[in-house]
Amino acid sequence: MNQGQQQNDFVEGLFVNYQQTQFGTIVKQSFHRERFIAWLNQQQTSEKGYVNVDIMTARESGKPYAKLNTFVPQPQNQQPMQQQQPQYQQQPQPQYQQPIQQQPIQQQPQQGVQINPNDYQNGMVQDGTGM
């Protein structure tokens, strides 16, 4: 037991084990009913009626164990509503572009050899070379 750790940090009557399966890790927990209930009855509950427990892994042995979680969040010191003033950050204004005017597509004159469709039927154009 470490110096900063108290005897009541450990959860009495709760035993934890990990089991590796094809579906992943299963955390198995066993409760010794009388020991666990006696320990539980000695603990203070949170405002909502909970006793929080963390499942930990021992550094040296790698074995899992259950430890009482005694963390209590500190209330935030809030100023009265009259003194609180919202602080707004000035957002950059979005830059809008002028809409692009669509211009009609102009067909460019075709350059090169023009083939008469009748030439295909007459057998004059066979392999694209005109021969």
PDB file of C-alpha atoms in Angstrom:
ATOM      1  CA  MET A   1       0.000   0.000   0.000  1.00  0.00           C
ATOM      2  CA  ASN A   2       1.395   3.419  -0.956  1.00  0.00           C
ATOM      3  CA  GLN A   3       1.815   6.209   1.564  1.00  0.00           C
ATOM      4  CA  GLY A   4      -0.939   8.396   0.072  1.00  0.00           C
ATOM      5  CA  GLN A   5      -3.373   5.508  -0.214  1.00  0.00           C
ATOM      6  CA  GLN A   6      -5.769   4.849   2.609  1.00  0.00           C
ATOM      7  CA  GLN A   7      -7.284   1.482   3.491  1.00  0.00           C
ATOM      8  CA  ASN A   8     -10.779   2.706   2.584  1.00  0.00           C
ATOM      9  CA  ASP A   9      -9.713   3.563  -1.006  1.00  0.00           C
ATOM     10  CA  PHE A  10     -10.122  -0.065  -2.009  1.00  0.00           C
ATOM     11  CA  VAL A  11     -13.595  -1.427  -2.577  1.00  0.00           C
ATOM     12  CA  GLU A  12     -14.226  -4.241  -0.124  1.00  0.00           C
ATOM     13  CA  GLY A  13     -15.960  -7.307  -1.521  1.00  0.00           C
ATOM     14  CA  LEU A  14     -15.561  -6.356  -5.206  1.00  0.00           C
ATOM     15  CA  PHE A  15     -13.222  -8.455  -7.313  1.00  0.00           C
ATOM     16  CA  VAL A  16     -12.321  -7.589 -10.906  1.00  0.00           C
ATOM     17  CA  ASN A  17     -10.860  -9.724 -13.658  1.00  0.00           C
ATOM     18  CA  TYR A  18     -10.293  -9.210 -17.384  1.00  0.00           C
ATOM     19  CA  GLN A  19     -11.074 -11.968 -19.859  1.00  0.00           C
ATOM     20  CA  GLN A  20      -9.898 -11.780 -23.469  1.00  0.00           C
ATOM     21  CA  THR A  21     -12.370 -13.248 -25.965  1.00  0.00           C
ATOM     22  CA  GLN A  22     -12.817 -13.240 -29.712  1.00  0.00           C
ATOM     23  CA  PHE A  23     -15.257 -10.355 -29.170  1.00  0.00           C
ATOM     24  CA  GLY A  24     -12.825  -8.205 -27.190  1.00  0.00           C
ATOM     25  CA  THR A  25     -12.063  -7.739 -23.513  1.00  0.00           C
ATOM     26  CA  ILE A  26     -14.717  -8.578 -20.944  1.00  0.00           C
ATOM     27  CA  VAL A  27     -14.431  -6.991 -17.512  1.00  0.00           C
ATOM     28  CA  LYS A  28     -15.735  -9.530 -15.020  1.00  0.00           C
ATOM     29  CA  GLN A  29     -16.813  -8.313 -11.583  1.00  0.00           C
ATOM     30  CA  SER A  30     -17.689 -10.461  -8.594  1.00  0.00           C
ATOM     31  CA  PHE A  31     -19.340  -9.072  -5.482  1.00  0.00           C
ATOM     32  CA  HIS A  32     -18.994 -10.744  -2.098  1.00  0.00           C
ATOM     33  CA  ARG A  33     -22.422  -9.711  -0.969  1.00  0.00           C
ATOM     34  CA  GLU A  34     -21.933  -9.210   2.790  1.00  0.00           C
ATOM     35  CA  ARG A  35     -18.507  -7.574   2.520  1.00  0.00           C
ATOM     36  CA  PHE A  36     -19.554  -5.302  -0.349  1.00  0.00           C
ATOM     37  CA  ILE A  37     -22.810  -4.182   1.285  1.00  0.00           C
ATOM     38  CA  ALA A  38     -21.005  -3.482   4.573  1.00  0.00           C
ATOM     39  CA  TRP A  39     -18.395  -1.400   2.718  1.00  0.00           C
ATOM     40  CA  LEU A  40     -21.072   0.363   0.635  1.00  0.00           C
ATOM     41  CA  ASN A  41     -23.067   1.326   3.733  1.00  0.00           C
ATOM     42  CA  GLN A  42     -19.989   3.101   5.133  1.00  0.00           C
ATOM     43  CA  GLN A  43     -19.518   5.317   2.060  1.00  0.00           C
ATOM     44  CA  GLN A  44     -20.902   8.772   1.465  1.00  0.00           C
ATOM     45  CA  THR A  45     -22.911   9.226  -1.691  1.00  0.00           C
ATOM     46  CA  SER A  46     -22.781  12.037  -4.210  1.00  0.00           C
ATOM     47  CA  GLU A  47     -25.529  14.651  -4.426  1.00  0.00           C
ATOM     48  CA  LYS A  48     -27.356  12.324  -6.808  1.00  0.00           C
ATOM     49  CA  GLY A  49     -26.979   9.269  -4.570  1.00  0.00           C
ATOM     50  CA  TYR A  50     -24.021   7.557  -6.265  1.00  0.00           C
ATOM     51  CA  VAL A  51     -20.879   5.914  -4.929  1.00  0.00           C
ATOM     52  CA  ASN A  52     -18.305   6.064  -7.718  1.00  0.00           C
ATOM     53  CA  VAL A  53     -15.777   3.291  -8.244  1.00  0.00           C
ATOM     54  CA  ASP A  54     -12.880   3.189 -10.705  1.00  0.00           C
ATOM     55  CA  ILE A  55     -11.471  -0.021 -12.140  1.00  0.00           C
ATOM     56  CA  MET A  56      -7.694   0.373 -12.088  1.00  0.00           C
ATOM     57  CA  THR A  57      -4.715  -1.762 -13.139  1.00  0.00           C
ATOM     58  CA  ALA A  58      -1.817  -2.265 -10.740  1.00  0.00           C
ATOM     59  CA  ARG A  59       1.438  -0.908 -12.171  1.00  0.00           C
ATOM     60  CA  GLU A  60       3.686  -3.681 -10.929  1.00  0.00           C
ATOM     61  CA  SER A  61       1.507  -6.782 -11.250  1.00  0.00           C
ATOM     62  CA  GLY A  62      -0.858  -5.638 -14.006  1.00  0.00           C
ATOM     63  CA  LYS A  63      -3.812  -7.016 -12.038  1.00  0.00           C
ATOM     64  CA  PRO A  64      -7.099  -5.113 -12.003  1.00  0.00           C
ATOM     65  CA  TYR A  65      -8.667  -3.790  -8.811  1.00  0.00           C
ATOM     66  CA  ALA A  66     -11.528  -1.531  -7.760  1.00  0.00           C
ATOM     67  CA  LYS A  67     -10.864   1.790  -6.047  1.00  0.00           C
ATOM     68  CA  LEU A  68     -13.237   4.320  -4.519  1.00  0.00           C
ATOM     69  CA  ASN A  69     -13.433   7.492  -6.604  1.00  0.00           C
ATOM     70  CA  THR A  70     -13.545  10.393  -4.144  1.00  0.00           C
ATOM     71  CA  PHE A  71     -13.348  13.197  -6.715  1.00  0.00           C
ATOM     72  CA  VAL A  72     -15.764  16.039  -5.966  1.00  0.00           C
ATOM     73  CA  PRO A  73     -15.953  18.834  -8.555  1.00  0.00           C
ATOM     74  CA  GLN A  74     -15.516  22.286  -7.096  1.00  0.00           C
ATOM     75  CA  PRO A  75     -18.354  24.716  -7.835  1.00  0.00           C
ATOM     76  CA  GLN A  76     -17.328  27.498 -10.173  1.00  0.00           C
ATOM     77  CA  ASN A  77     -17.314  30.952  -8.636  1.00  0.00           C
ATOM     78  CA  GLN A  78     -19.801  32.823 -10.742  1.00  0.00           C
ATOM     79  CA  GLN A  79     -20.278  36.549 -10.615  1.00  0.00           C
ATOM     80  CA  PRO A  80     -23.792  37.921 -10.233  1.00  0.00           C
ATOM     81  CA  MET A  81     -25.623  38.280 -13.538  1.00  0.00           C
ATOM     82  CA  GLN A  82     -25.553  42.103 -13.319  1.00  0.00           C
ATOM     83  CA  GLN A  83     -21.757  42.233 -13.406  1.00  0.00           C
ATOM     84  CA  GLN A  84     -21.336  39.693 -16.174  1.00  0.00           C
ATOM     85  CA  GLN A  85     -21.189  41.278 -19.568  1.00  0.00           C
ATOM     86  CA  PRO A  86     -21.025  39.195 -22.682  1.00  0.00           C
ATOM     87  CA  GLN A  87     -17.872  39.676 -24.658  1.00  0.00           C
ATOM     88  CA  TYR A  88     -18.319  39.552 -28.369  1.00  0.00           C
ATOM     89  CA  GLN A  89     -15.523  39.012 -30.798  1.00  0.00           C
ATOM     90  CA  GLN A  90     -15.873  40.860 -34.046  1.00  0.00           C
ATOM     91  CA  GLN A  91     -16.179  38.347 -36.825  1.00  0.00           C
ATOM     92  CA  PRO A  92     -14.641  39.166 -40.204  1.00  0.00           C
ATOM     93  CA  GLN A  93     -17.222  40.094 -42.780  1.00  0.00           C
ATOM     94  CA  PRO A  94     -17.536  37.598 -45.615  1.00  0.00           C
ATOM     95  CA  GLN A  95     -16.167  38.714 -48.933  1.00  0.00           C
ATOM     96  CA  TYR A  96     -18.675  38.225 -51.725  1.00  0.00           C
ATOM     97  CA  GLN A  97     -17.639  37.996 -55.342  1.00  0.00           C
ATOM     98  CA  GLN A  98     -19.591  39.416 -58.192  1.00  0.00           C
ATOM     99  CA  PRO A  99     -21.620  36.715 -59.895  1.00  0.00           C
ATOM    100  CA  ILE A 100     -20.010  35.384 -63.024  1.00  0.00           C
ATOM    101  CA  GLN A 101     -21.998  36.309 -66.073  1.00  0.00           C
ATOM    102  CA  GLN A 102     -22.513  33.414 -68.351  1.00  0.00           C
ATOM    103  CA  GLN A 103     -21.683  34.095 -71.926  1.00  0.00           C
ATOM    104  CA  PRO A 104     -23.079  32.059 -74.769  1.00  0.00           C
ATOM    105  CA  ILE A 105     -20.762  29.410 -76.100  1.00  0.00           C
ATOM    106  CA  GLN A 106     -19.541  30.248 -79.529  1.00  0.00           C
ATOM    107  CA  GLN A 107     -18.748  27.389 -81.809  1.00  0.00           C
ATOM    108  CA  GLN A 108     -15.307  27.627 -83.272  1.00  0.00           C
ATOM    109  CA  PRO A 109     -14.940  26.836 -86.955  1.00  0.00           C
ATOM    110  CA  GLN A 110     -13.546  23.353 -87.394  1.00  0.00           C
ATOM    111  CA  GLN A 111     -10.197  23.069 -89.001  1.00  0.00           C
ATOM    112  CA  GLY A 112      -8.893  20.137 -90.948  1.00  0.00           C
ATOM    113  CA  VAL A 113     -10.409  17.738 -93.407  1.00  0.00           C
ATOM    114  CA  GLN A 114     -14.134  17.514 -93.589  1.00  0.00           C
ATOM    115  CA  ILE A 115     -15.506  14.106 -94.411  1.00  0.00           C
ATOM    116  CA  ASN A 116     -18.723  13.701 -96.243  1.00  0.00           C
ATOM    117  CA  PRO A 117     -20.872  11.036 -94.542  1.00  0.00           C
ATOM    118  CA  ASN A 118     -21.616   9.630 -97.973  1.00  0.00           C
ATOM    119  CA  ASP A 119     -17.922   8.767 -98.331  1.00  0.00           C
ATOM    120  CA  TYR A 120     -18.321   6.101 -95.629  1.00  0.00           C
ATOM    121  CA  GLN A 121     -21.077   4.475 -97.578  1.00  0.00           C
ATOM    122  CA  ASN A 122     -19.177   4.633-100.879  1.00  0.00           C
ATOM    123  CA  GLY A 123     -16.107   2.975 -99.327  1.00  0.00           C
ATOM    124  CA  MET A 124     -13.817   5.942 -99.850  1.00  0.00           C
ATOM    125  CA  VAL A 125     -12.930   6.244 -96.135  1.00  0.00           C
ATOM    126  CA  GLN A 126     -11.936   2.921 -94.665  1.00  0.00           C
ATOM    127  CA  ASP A 127      -9.317   3.309 -91.979  1.00  0.00           C
ATOM    128  CA  GLY A 128      -9.479   7.009 -91.263  1.00  0.00           C
ATOM    129  CA  THR A 129      -6.620   7.821 -93.616  1.00  0.00           C
ATOM    130  CA  GLY A 130      -8.767   8.245 -96.711  1.00  0.00           C
ATOM    131  CA  MET A 131      -7.102   5.332 -98.481  1.00  0.00           C
TER     132      MET A 131
END
